[in-house]
Tab-separated table of C-alpha atoms in Angstrom:
chain	number	residue	atom	x	y	z
L	1	UNK	CA	-0.004	0.001	0.001
L	2	UNK	CA	2.781	2.394	0.890
L	3	UNK	CA	4.539	1.647	-2.389
L	4	UNK	CA	1.435	2.527	-4.380
L	5	UNK	CA	1.100	5.800	-2.526
L	6	UNK	CA	4.722	6.702	-3.258
L	7	UNK	CA	4.273	5.859	-6.928
L	8	UNK	CA	1.169	7.996	-7.174
L	9	UNK	CA	2.909	10.874	-5.452
L	10	UNK	CA	5.829	10.557	-7.838
L	11	UNK	CA	3.558	10.527	-10.892
L	12	UNK	CA	1.648	13.502	-9.575
L	13	UNK	CA	4.813	15.451	-8.824
L	14	UNK	CA	6.716	14.518	-11.981
L	15	UNK	CA	4.980	17.074	-14.252
L	16	UNK	CA	5.480	19.829	-11.682
L	17	UNK	CA	9.144	18.894	-11.319
L	18	UNK	CA	9.557	18.875	-15.080
L	19	UNK	CA	7.990	22.327	-15.348
L	20	UNK	CA	10.362	23.563	-12.699
L	21	UNK	CA	13.460	22.160	-14.397
L	22	UNK	CA	12.520	23.019	-17.981
L	23	UNK	CA	11.721	26.671	-18.568
L	24	UNK	CA	12.413	29.119	-21.402
L	25	UNK	CA	15.833	30.706	-21.151
L	26	UNK	CA	16.892	28.169	-18.528
L	27	UNK	CA	20.602	28.305	-17.779
L	28	UNK	CA	21.110	24.668	-18.840
L	29	UNK	CA	18.395	24.515	-21.490
L	30	UNK	CA	18.401	24.810	-25.250
L	31	UNK	CA	15.752	25.948	-27.687
L	32	UNK	CA	15.115	23.859	-30.799
L	33	UNK	CA	13.531	25.246	-33.955
L	34	UNK	CA	12.439	22.890	-36.746
L	35	UNK	CA	11.419	23.838	-40.322
L	36	UNK	CA	10.056	20.663	-41.858
L	37	UNK	CA	8.121	22.389	-44.671
L	38	UNK	CA	11.163	24.377	-45.712
L	39	UNK	CA	13.319	21.262	-45.835
L	40	UNK	CA	10.966	18.761	-47.464
L	41	UNK	CA	8.360	20.851	-49.264
L	42	UNK	CA	5.404	18.726	-50.411
L	43	UNK	CA	6.915	15.680	-48.721
L	44	UNK	CA	6.908	17.330	-45.296
L	45	UNK	CA	5.618	15.171	-42.448
L	46	UNK	CA	3.526	16.263	-39.489
L	47	UNK	CA	5.231	16.945	-36.193
L	48	UNK	CA	3.364	15.070	-33.482
L	49	UNK	CA	3.949	13.214	-30.224
L	50	UNK	CA	5.646	10.359	-32.068
L	51	UNK	CA	8.174	12.760	-33.594
L	52	UNK	CA	8.748	14.333	-30.191
L	53	UNK	CA	9.363	10.898	-28.710
L	54	UNK	CA	11.875	10.238	-31.487
L	55	UNK	CA	13.626	13.508	-30.665
L	56	UNK	CA	13.866	12.600	-26.986
L	57	UNK	CA	15.123	9.130	-27.868
L	58	UNK	CA	17.664	10.604	-30.250
L	59	UNK	CA	18.901	12.981	-27.555
L	60	UNK	CA	19.138	10.078	-25.094
L	61	UNK	CA	21.274	8.245	-27.673
L	62	UNK	CA	23.375	11.400	-28.082
L	63	UNK	CA	24.047	11.629	-24.338
L	64	UNK	CA	24.863	7.906	-24.164
L	65	UNK	CA	27.327	8.253	-26.983
L	66	UNK	CA	28.986	11.300	-25.460
L	67	UNK	CA	29.333	9.891	-21.958
L	68	UNK	CA	29.873	6.319	-23.212
L	69	UNK	CA	27.240	4.968	-20.870
L	70	UNK	CA	23.849	3.293	-21.290
L	71	UNK	CA	22.144	4.900	-18.331
L	72	UNK	CA	20.429	7.715	-20.261
L	73	UNK	CA	16.873	7.155	-21.448
L	74	UNK	CA	13.890	9.123	-22.745
L	75	UNK	CA	12.878	10.211	-19.217
L	76	UNK	CA	16.128	12.172	-18.921
L	77	UNK	CA	15.097	14.460	-21.789
L	78	UNK	CA	12.521	16.991	-20.568
L	79	UNK	CA	10.727	19.134	-23.159
L	80	UNK	CA	8.633	22.232	-22.526
L	81	UNK	CA	7.057	25.276	-24.226
L	82	UNK	CA	6.334	23.511	-27.488
L	83	UNK	CA	4.702	25.693	-30.160
L	84	UNK	CA	2.733	24.850	-33.304
L	85	UNK	CA	5.530	26.254	-35.491
L	86	UNK	CA	7.630	23.454	-34.043
L	87	UNK	CA	9.898	25.077	-31.536
L	88	UNK	CA	10.490	24.001	-27.960
L	89	UNK	CA	12.958	24.012	-25.092
L	90	UNK	CA	14.614	20.969	-23.592
L	91	UNK	CA	16.942	20.081	-20.712
L	92	UNK	CA	18.775	16.896	-19.840
L	93	UNK	CA	18.647	15.462	-16.332
L	94	UNK	CA	21.228	13.255	-14.695
L	95	UNK	CA	20.472	9.500	-14.679
L	96	UNK	CA	21.619	9.361	-11.063
L	97	UNK	CA	19.547	12.317	-9.884
L	98	UNK	CA	16.460	13.415	-11.800
L	99	UNK	CA	16.522	16.826	-10.126
L	100	UNK	CA	20.024	17.674	-11.324
L	101	UNK	CA	20.497	19.064	-14.827
L	102	UNK	CA	23.397	18.178	-17.092
L	103	UNK	CA	25.593	21.278	-17.681
L	104	UNK	CA	24.802	23.167	-20.850
L	105	UNK	CA	28.382	22.856	-22.115
L	106	UNK	CA	28.218	19.043	-21.995
L	107	UNK	CA	24.906	18.999	-23.846
L	108	UNK	CA	26.409	21.234	-26.536
L	109	UNK	CA	29.408	18.919	-26.967
L	110	UNK	CA	27.144	15.882	-27.144
L	111	UNK	CA	24.924	17.498	-29.787
L	112	UNK	CA	27.927	18.607	-31.829
L	113	UNK	CA	29.359	15.089	-31.735
L	114	UNK	CA	26.162	13.481	-33.058
L	115	UNK	CA	24.720	16.360	-35.069
L	116	UNK	CA	24.613	14.490	-38.360
L	117	UNK	CA	22.903	11.510	-36.675
L	118	UNK	CA	20.244	13.796	-35.225
L	119	UNK	CA	19.682	15.505	-38.591
L	120	UNK	CA	19.422	12.192	-40.422
L	121	UNK	CA	16.823	10.918	-37.980
L	122	UNK	CA	14.452	13.690	-39.106
L	123	UNK	CA	15.655	14.092	-42.734
L	124	UNK	CA	16.758	17.654	-41.899
L	125	UNK	CA	19.920	19.752	-41.877
L	126	UNK	CA	21.624	22.208	-39.540
L	127	UNK	CA	19.559	24.988	-41.112
L	128	UNK	CA	16.200	23.277	-40.729
L	129	UNK	CA	16.850	21.623	-37.339
L	130	UNK	CA	18.410	24.375	-35.279
L	131	UNK	CA	19.768	24.124	-31.770
L	132	UNK	CA	19.814	27.822	-30.998
L	133	UNK	CA	23.068	28.680	-29.314
L	134	UNK	CA	24.962	25.694	-30.740
L	135	UNK	CA	27.016	26.526	-33.854
L	136	UNK	CA	26.221	24.392	-36.908
L	137	UNK	CA	28.641	21.674	-37.797
L	138	UNK	CA	31.367	22.549	-40.264
L	139	UNK	CA	30.842	21.222	-43.765
L	140	UNK	CA	33.276	18.579	-44.861
L	141	UNK	CA	35.901	19.455	-47.425
L	142	UNK	CA	34.581	19.537	-50.968
L	143	UNK	CA	36.295	17.049	-53.238
L	144	UNK	CA	36.448	18.437	-56.762
L	145	UNK	CA	35.341	16.209	-59.623
L	146	UNK	CA	38.709	16.776	-61.299
L	147	UNK	CA	41.840	15.980	-59.218
L	148	UNK	CA	44.049	19.062	-58.575
L	149	UNK	CA	47.091	17.390	-60.133
L	150	UNK	CA	45.146	16.876	-63.356
L	151	UNK	CA	44.179	20.553	-63.415
L	152	UNK	CA	47.817	21.593	-62.952
L	153	UNK	CA	48.903	19.110	-65.633
L	154	UNK	CA	46.336	20.523	-68.034
L	155	UNK	CA	47.490	24.087	-67.402
L	156	UNK	CA	51.142	23.134	-68.013
L	157	UNK	CA	50.331	21.219	-71.207
L	158	UNK	CA	48.207	24.122	-72.424
L	159	UNK	CA	51.063	26.576	-71.823
L	160	UNK	CA	53.532	24.300	-73.660
L	161	UNK	CA	51.165	23.899	-76.626
L	162	UNK	CA	50.604	27.657	-76.766
L	163	UNK	CA	54.385	28.222	-76.783
L	164	UNK	CA	54.860	25.719	-79.603
L	165	UNK	CA	52.130	27.372	-81.676
L	166	UNK	CA	53.712	30.815	-81.153
L	167	UNK	CA	57.104	29.495	-82.266
L	168	UNK	CA	55.635	27.851	-85.371
L	169	UNK	CA	53.711	30.965	-86.353
L	170	UNK	CA	56.762	33.164	-85.742
L	171	UNK	CA	58.982	30.872	-87.854
L	172	UNK	CA	56.411	30.821	-90.655
L	173	UNK	CA	56.145	34.611	-90.690
L	174	UNK	CA	59.936	34.987	-90.765
L	175	UNK	CA	60.175	32.526	-93.640
L	176	UNK	CA	57.527	34.419	-95.598
L	177	UNK	CA	59.320	37.715	-95.014
L	178	UNK	CA	62.608	36.161	-96.177
L	179	UNK	CA	61.045	34.694	-99.330
L	180	UNK	CA	59.399	38.029	-100.097
L	181	UNK	CA	62.709	39.848	-99.696
L	182	UNK	CA	64.462	37.426	-102.042
L	183	UNK	CA	61.729	37.897	-104.662
L	184	UNK	CA	62.050	41.680	-104.451
L	185	UNK	CA	65.854	41.446	-104.846
L	186	UNK	CA	65.454	39.209	-107.922
L	187	UNK	CA	62.927	41.628	-109.438
L	188	UNK	CA	65.304	44.556	-108.943
L	189	UNK	CA	68.121	42.619	-110.618
L	190	UNK	CA	65.899	41.796	-113.563
L	191	UNK	CA	64.875	45.445	-113.895
L	192	UNK	CA	68.501	46.500	-114.012
L	193	UNK	CA	69.238	43.974	-116.724
L	194	UNK	CA	66.289	45.228	-118.769
L	195	UNK	CA	67.375	48.853	-118.584
L	196	UNK	CA	71.053	48.150	-119.122
L	197	UNK	CA	74.031	50.153	-117.884
L	198	UNK	CA	76.692	51.861	-120.013
L	199	UNK	CA	79.587	53.583	-118.291
L	200	UNK	CA	77.462	54.275	-115.331
L	201	UNK	CA	74.625	55.807	-117.382
L	202	UNK	CA	71.313	54.032	-117.326
L	203	UNK	CA	69.968	53.514	-120.828
L	204	UNK	CA	66.386	52.986	-121.854
L	205	UNK	CA	65.900	49.588	-123.466
L	206	UNK	CA	68.464	46.944	-124.356
L	207	UNK	CA	71.573	47.839	-126.333
L	208	UNK	CA	71.118	46.147	-129.749
L	209	UNK	CA	74.450	45.659	-131.518
L	210	UNK	CA	72.713	45.161	-134.902
L	211	UNK	CA	72.182	48.932	-135.247
L	212	UNK	CA	75.751	50.067	-134.390
L	213	UNK	CA	77.951	52.227	-136.730
L	214	UNK	CA	81.004	50.254	-135.780
L	215	UNK	CA	82.593	48.781	-138.972
L	216	UNK	CA	83.541	45.690	-137.037
L	217	UNK	CA	79.926	44.659	-136.908
L	218	UNK	CA	78.843	45.890	-140.425
L	219	UNK	CA	81.680	44.479	-142.538
L	220	UNK	CA	80.775	41.303	-144.362
């Protein structure tokens, strides 16, 4: 009979104790804000008591993982001030003493350690499942589709090919200039032969010896 009375007193006092421990802006409490519609759009699910139970269970797992103990359970996660826009406060109680709260710094470290596991449980991200006051986890390094060494190799090969093309074009232009110069020199020489030169005087036409007065060329 006495045991039943104690159990009833405990059940009657548990909600009042929870309200005392979990309050907005509590020194060891955190506020959670969830944006399911933003994250999932038309595939958004309804937040209900089952989802809240999953959150408490996930947080119990988080505390177990951080402290490396199996003594944490759903009862150690107290939630209060839940709103329809899915925001609420929560605190974590000690497994050894339900009236003692786990320090806020330890809760933050536990959440940071298992942040991706918490997000995956609700199909959300750091932006749509926010622990206000706890910085979001750092994104992992982005691995480019193309390895860096291949990019550097491509740049070097491109520079070498560009240099070869410049050299070929330069050589071709020089060869054309040289051929053009030789053609101009040959044309000048031909012009001089056509005009003829006599004692330094340029004559018009070619000197035809058939029309000379010299007897050496007219004597039969």
